[in-house]
Amino acid sequence: MPITGGVEFKPAKASCSAVVGLQWGDEGKGKAVDLLAGEHDAVARYNGGANAGHSVVVGGVRFSLHLIPSGILYPGKRAVIGNGVVVDPWKLVEEIDGLNAKGVNTSGLCVSDRAHVVMPYHKIEDGLREDLLSRGVDGKKGSGNLGTTRRGIGPAYAEKVQRGCAIRMSDLLKPAALRERIAMALEVKAGMFNPWKEGKSGAELADVSVDSLAERAERIGQRLAPMIKDTTQVLQETLAGGGRILFESANGTLLDVDHGTYPFVTGSSCVVAGVGTGTGIPPMRLGRVLGIMKAYSTRVGSGPLPTELNDDVAHRIRERGREYGTTTGRPRRVGWLDLVAVKYSTAVNGATGICITLLDVLAGLTTIRVCTGYRLADGTVTDRFIPDAGDLAMAQPVYTDLEGFGDEISGAKKLADLPRAALAYVEFVARFVGVPVDIVSVGPGREQTIMC
Ligand code: IMP
């Protein structure tokens, strides 16, 4: 008999949901979060930083969010930036002010006191590392950079793991400790920054000056102080009160630091397991994991994209899908849907359902190709995903050709409104991946959504 100490033990209900990207980011998670937020009491981000970019269109107005959970656009929701996020506090304030200017109430927002801070020197370091990877050492050309967003994400996560000089949100409210950490961090990085300092203007040098940084960091801390909280407790109390939480992933599974196409990945755990470490809520509280995938593939930055296209079809998809980065404005690389990759991501996340976005972008193509296998260097074909970037780069996609659909579908409200070939495409995805398609999105607006 289990020992209960006389207390009635009730197993916790799996009442929460998560939205996670199944590709290389930019799958349209913001819209999915916005759709699901209504059924939840709080929305929480658990990973990434200002590298992410979520676009949501509400009432014809486009909102671009980087750090703040998209659920903020739903009045009355608690919006939480969890401890697993790396926060650029200046970007956060910029984002809050931008939302307020558009009439969005941000009073429900709170930020974990344990979230790590992205300091200006992390961004400089990100850039210097990228430049070094391109340039190489000892006159030998480098193997190529990662194509990061240069938002300081990798260096901030590295600082967190190295400990000692890292700054957390709560440290912004402790001037003496804050100054000491900044001084230590700059001392450790002096070898990197001293050559960089040559020829820099006063304004640029302020980003590596202890006095300037300590003063700016203290000031931004004061501004954010009312929203810096123990968010694990906030979320645990939400659950204890019978509330439901929606967890919002940033970036995508194939950019996950462990499960993505390393080293061409970001610095955080994008997969749903990141919910536990990134917020303090155990993943077994998740009843629903909605995997988001585009009807085709895109990737920003370097790294393999087996189905990549560089022809008129790519141009057409890029323009129709507005495939330019929300964060950096870079044109996204475009390719056919890679179902081998999507099936892998679905398994890694334990997705209970799929949301297909941007199906409308494919309208007008005679044939739509879908990658259903990889041909390896020895000529054999596999339906297993290859997470190693070097090996994946050698794989050739094996395609299944599906019939295209000519009609525009952006006005479709239910599955029956879709042309036969569009419906067949959705069914093909569900069958191949082995998980039901719950939602099909045919445009950026909330109303351009088919609930299956
Ligand atoms: P980092 O996250 O800035 O270090 O960049 C690492 C890689 O992830 C680069 O290839 C970026 O382009 C990519 N990346 C980071 N965030 C996103 C995102 O939200 N969408 C798409 N790609 C991203």
PDB file of N, CA and C and ligand atoms in Angstrom, residues 24-26 29 51-54 126 146-155 250-252 255 263-267 299-302 327 330 332, ligand 1:
ATOM      1  N   TRP A  24      11.728  24.728 -38.768  1.00  0.00           N
ATOM      2  CA  TRP A  24      12.882  25.560 -38.395  1.00  0.00           C
ATOM      3  C   TRP A  24      12.423  26.943 -37.919  1.00  0.00           C
ATOM      4  N   GLY A  25      11.330  27.018 -37.212  1.00  0.00           N
ATOM      5  CA  GLY A  25      10.814  28.295 -36.733  1.00  0.00           C
ATOM      6  C   GLY A  25       9.917  28.951 -37.767  1.00  0.00           C
ATOM      7  N   ASP A  26       9.276  30.025 -37.344  1.00  0.00           N
ATOM      8  CA  ASP A  26       8.409  30.816 -38.230  1.00  0.00           C
ATOM      9  C   ASP A  26       7.255  29.997 -38.802  1.00  0.00           C
ATOM     10  N   LYS A  29       3.347  30.056 -35.139  1.00  0.00           N
ATOM     11  CA  LYS A  29       2.955  29.717 -33.765  1.00  0.00           C
ATOM     12  C   LYS A  29       2.157  30.838 -33.119  1.00  0.00           C
ATOM     13  N   ASN A  51      15.244  36.725 -30.375  1.00  0.00           N
ATOM     14  CA  ASN A  51      15.522  36.150 -31.695  1.00  0.00           C
ATOM     15  C   ASN A  51      14.226  35.709 -32.367  1.00  0.00           C
ATOM     16  N   ALA A  52      13.228  35.386 -31.543  1.00  0.00           N
ATOM     17  CA  ALA A  52      11.959  34.893 -32.079  1.00  0.00           C
ATOM     18  C   ALA A  52      11.132  36.057 -32.614  1.00  0.00           C
ATOM     19  N   GLY A  53      10.274  35.744 -33.534  1.00  0.00           N
ATOM     20  CA  GLY A  53       9.388  36.778 -34.049  1.00  0.00           C
ATOM     21  C   GLY A  53       8.052  36.167 -34.372  1.00  0.00           C
ATOM     22  N   HIS A  54       7.018  36.583 -33.666  1.00  0.00           N
ATOM     23  CA  HIS A  54       5.684  36.064 -33.919  1.00  0.00           C
ATOM     24  C   HIS A  54       4.827  37.181 -34.493  1.00  0.00           C
ATOM     25  N   ASP A 126      28.165  37.836 -29.970  1.00  0.00           N
ATOM     26  CA  ASP A 126      27.478  37.036 -30.998  1.00  0.00           C
ATOM     27  C   ASP A 126      28.018  37.404 -32.385  1.00  0.00           C
ATOM     28  N   LEU A 146      26.991  30.584 -38.442  1.00  0.00           N
ATOM     29  CA  LEU A 146      25.719  29.903 -38.166  1.00  0.00           C
ATOM     30  C   LEU A 146      24.534  30.694 -38.699  1.00  0.00           C
ATOM     31  N   GLY A 147      24.801  31.966 -39.029  1.00  0.00           N
ATOM     32  CA  GLY A 147      23.692  32.813 -39.487  1.00  0.00           C
ATOM     33  C   GLY A 147      22.755  33.158 -38.337  1.00  0.00           C
ATOM     34  N   THR A 148      23.319  33.429 -37.152  1.00  0.00           N
ATOM     35  CA  THR A 148      22.457  33.764 -36.005  1.00  0.00           C
ATOM     36  C   THR A 148      21.775  35.109 -36.235  1.00  0.00           C
ATOM     37  N   THR A 149      20.852  35.409 -35.355  1.00  0.00           N
ATOM     38  CA  THR A 149      20.159  36.700 -35.445  1.00  0.00           C
ATOM     39  C   THR A 149      21.027  37.818 -34.857  1.00  0.00           C
ATOM     40  N   ARG A 150      22.156  37.465 -34.288  1.00  0.00           N
ATOM     41  CA  ARG A 150      23.083  38.416 -33.633  1.00  0.00           C
ATOM     42  C   ARG A 150      22.383  39.160 -32.494  1.00  0.00           C
ATOM     43  N   ARG A 151      21.422  38.500 -31.891  1.00  0.00           N
ATOM     44  CA  ARG A 151      20.701  39.104 -30.755  1.00  0.00           C
ATOM     45  C   ARG A 151      21.295  38.677 -29.409  1.00  0.00           C
ATOM     46  N   GLY A 152      22.457  38.039 -29.443  1.00  0.00           N
ATOM     47  CA  GLY A 152      23.148  37.694 -28.194  1.00  0.00           C
ATOM     48  C   GLY A 152      22.612  36.449 -27.509  1.00  0.00           C
ATOM     49  N   ILE A 153      21.836  35.653 -28.232  1.00  0.00           N
ATOM     50  CA  ILE A 153      21.166  34.510 -27.607  1.00  0.00           C
ATOM     51  C   ILE A 153      22.183  33.462 -27.118  1.00  0.00           C
ATOM     52  N   GLY A 154      23.042  32.999 -28.023  1.00  0.00           N
ATOM     53  CA  GLY A 154      24.023  31.970 -27.652  1.00  0.00           C
ATOM     54  C   GLY A 154      24.914  32.434 -26.504  1.00  0.00           C
ATOM     55  N   PRO A 155      25.554  33.627 -26.618  1.00  0.00           N
ATOM     56  CA  PRO A 155      26.412  34.088 -25.522  1.00  0.00           C
ATOM     57  C   PRO A 155      25.662  34.245 -24.192  1.00  0.00           C
ATOM     58  N   ALA A 250       9.292  29.177 -28.574  1.00  0.00           N
ATOM     59  CA  ALA A 250       9.877  30.068 -29.574  1.00  0.00           C
ATOM     60  C   ALA A 250      10.799  29.246 -30.467  1.00  0.00           C
ATOM     61  N   ASN A 251      11.076  29.721 -31.670  1.00  0.00           N
ATOM     62  CA  ASN A 251      11.931  29.034 -32.656  1.00  0.00           C
ATOM     63  C   ASN A 251      11.255  27.709 -33.052  1.00  0.00           C
ATOM     64  N   GLY A 252      12.000  26.670 -33.385  1.00  0.00           N
ATOM     65  CA  GLY A 252      11.341  25.437 -33.842  1.00  0.00           C
ATOM     66  C   GLY A 252      12.113  24.219 -33.385  1.00  0.00           C
ATOM     67  N   LEU A 255      15.521  23.629 -34.587  1.00  0.00           N
ATOM     68  CA  LEU A 255      16.518  24.584 -34.099  1.00  0.00           C
ATOM     69  C   LEU A 255      16.832  24.329 -32.629  1.00  0.00           C
ATOM     70  N   PRO A 263      25.305  21.995 -35.617  1.00  0.00           N
ATOM     71  CA  PRO A 263      25.362  23.211 -34.788  1.00  0.00           C
ATOM     72  C   PRO A 263      24.493  24.351 -35.293  1.00  0.00           C
ATOM     73  N   PHE A 264      23.726  24.135 -36.344  1.00  0.00           N
ATOM     74  CA  PHE A 264      22.910  25.224 -36.911  1.00  0.00           C
ATOM     75  C   PHE A 264      21.578  25.274 -36.175  1.00  0.00           C
ATOM     76  N   VAL A 265      21.658  25.624 -34.914  1.00  0.00           N
ATOM     77  CA  VAL A 265      20.494  25.628 -34.031  1.00  0.00           C
ATOM     78  C   VAL A 265      20.560  26.886 -33.165  1.00  0.00           C
ATOM     79  N   THR A 266      19.565  27.078 -32.339  1.00  0.00           N
ATOM     80  CA  THR A 266      19.629  28.183 -31.388  1.00  0.00           C
ATOM     81  C   THR A 266      20.141  27.655 -30.052  1.00  0.00           C
ATOM     82  N   GLY A 267      20.138  28.500 -29.016  1.00  0.00           N
ATOM     83  CA  GLY A 267      20.788  28.096 -27.769  1.00  0.00           C
ATOM     84  C   GLY A 267      19.867  27.447 -26.755  1.00  0.00           C
ATOM     85  N   ARG A 299      13.599  28.243 -43.811  1.00  0.00           N
ATOM     86  CA  ARG A 299      14.702  28.286 -42.847  1.00  0.00           C
ATOM     87  C   ARG A 299      15.393  29.639 -42.981  1.00  0.00           C
ATOM     88  N   VAL A 300      15.780  30.231 -41.852  1.00  0.00           N
ATOM     89  CA  VAL A 300      16.576  31.464 -41.884  1.00  0.00           C
ATOM     90  C   VAL A 300      17.957  31.119 -41.351  1.00  0.00           C
ATOM     91  N   GLY A 301      18.981  31.724 -41.919  1.00  0.00           N
ATOM     92  CA  GLY A 301      20.336  31.426 -41.454  1.00  0.00           C
ATOM     93  C   GLY A 301      20.894  30.202 -42.162  1.00  0.00           C
ATOM     94  N   SER A 302      22.037  29.743 -41.660  1.00  0.00           N
ATOM     95  CA  SER A 302      22.743  28.652 -42.339  1.00  0.00           C
ATOM     96  C   SER A 302      22.216  27.288 -41.895  1.00  0.00           C
ATOM     97  N   THR A 327      12.210  39.238 -37.252  1.00  0.00           N
ATOM     98  CA  THR A 327      13.222  39.824 -36.376  1.00  0.00           C
ATOM     99  C   THR A 327      14.304  40.552 -37.174  1.00  0.00           C
ATOM    100  N   ARG A 330      15.469  39.290 -42.922  1.00  0.00           N
ATOM    101  CA  ARG A 330      16.181  38.497 -43.940  1.00  0.00           C
ATOM    102  C   ARG A 330      15.180  37.681 -44.760  1.00  0.00           C
ATOM    103  N   ARG A 332      13.642  34.528 -46.177  1.00  0.00           N
ATOM    104  CA  ARG A 332      13.779  33.153 -45.697  1.00  0.00           C
ATOM    105  C   ARG A 332      14.063  32.216 -46.856  1.00  0.00           C
TER     106      ARG A 332
HETATM  107  P1  IMP B   1      20.231  32.547 -32.728  1.00  0.00           P
HETATM  108  O1  IMP B   1      18.997  32.003 -32.084  1.00  0.00           O
HETATM  109  O2  IMP B   1      20.163  34.028 -32.954  1.00  0.00           O
HETATM  110  O3  IMP B   1      21.483  32.122 -32.037  1.00  0.00           O
HETATM  111  O4  IMP B   1      20.326  31.907 -34.215  1.00  0.00           O
HETATM  112  C1  IMP B   1      20.570  30.533 -34.408  1.00  0.00           C
HETATM  113  C2  IMP B   1      19.821  30.046 -35.640  1.00  0.00           C
HETATM  114  O5  IMP B   1      18.441  30.007 -35.347  1.00  0.00           O
HETATM  115  C3  IMP B   1      19.963  30.947 -36.865  1.00  0.00           C
HETATM  116  O6  IMP B   1      19.950  30.140 -38.019  1.00  0.00           O
HETATM  117  C4  IMP B   1      18.710  31.802 -36.817  1.00  0.00           C
HETATM  118  O7  IMP B   1      18.346  32.290 -38.078  1.00  0.00           O
HETATM  119  C5  IMP B   1      17.724  30.782 -36.302  1.00  0.00           C
HETATM  120  N1  IMP B   1      16.596  31.369 -35.592  1.00  0.00           N
HETATM  121  C6  IMP B   1      16.576  31.843 -34.349  1.00  0.00           C
HETATM  122  N2  IMP B   1      15.336  32.232 -34.031  1.00  0.00           N
HETATM  123  C7  IMP B   1      14.551  31.975 -35.074  1.00  0.00           C
HETATM  124  C8  IMP B   1      13.155  32.120 -35.324  1.00  0.00           C
HETATM  125  O8  IMP B   1      12.357  32.566 -34.493  1.00  0.00           O
HETATM  126  N3  IMP B   1      12.743  31.747 -36.553  1.00  0.00           N
HETATM  127  C9  IMP B   1      13.571  31.216 -37.477  1.00  0.00           C
HETATM  128  N4  IMP B   1      14.857  31.050 -37.289  1.00  0.00           N
HETATM  129  C10 IMP B   1      15.358  31.423 -36.088  1.00  0.00           C
END
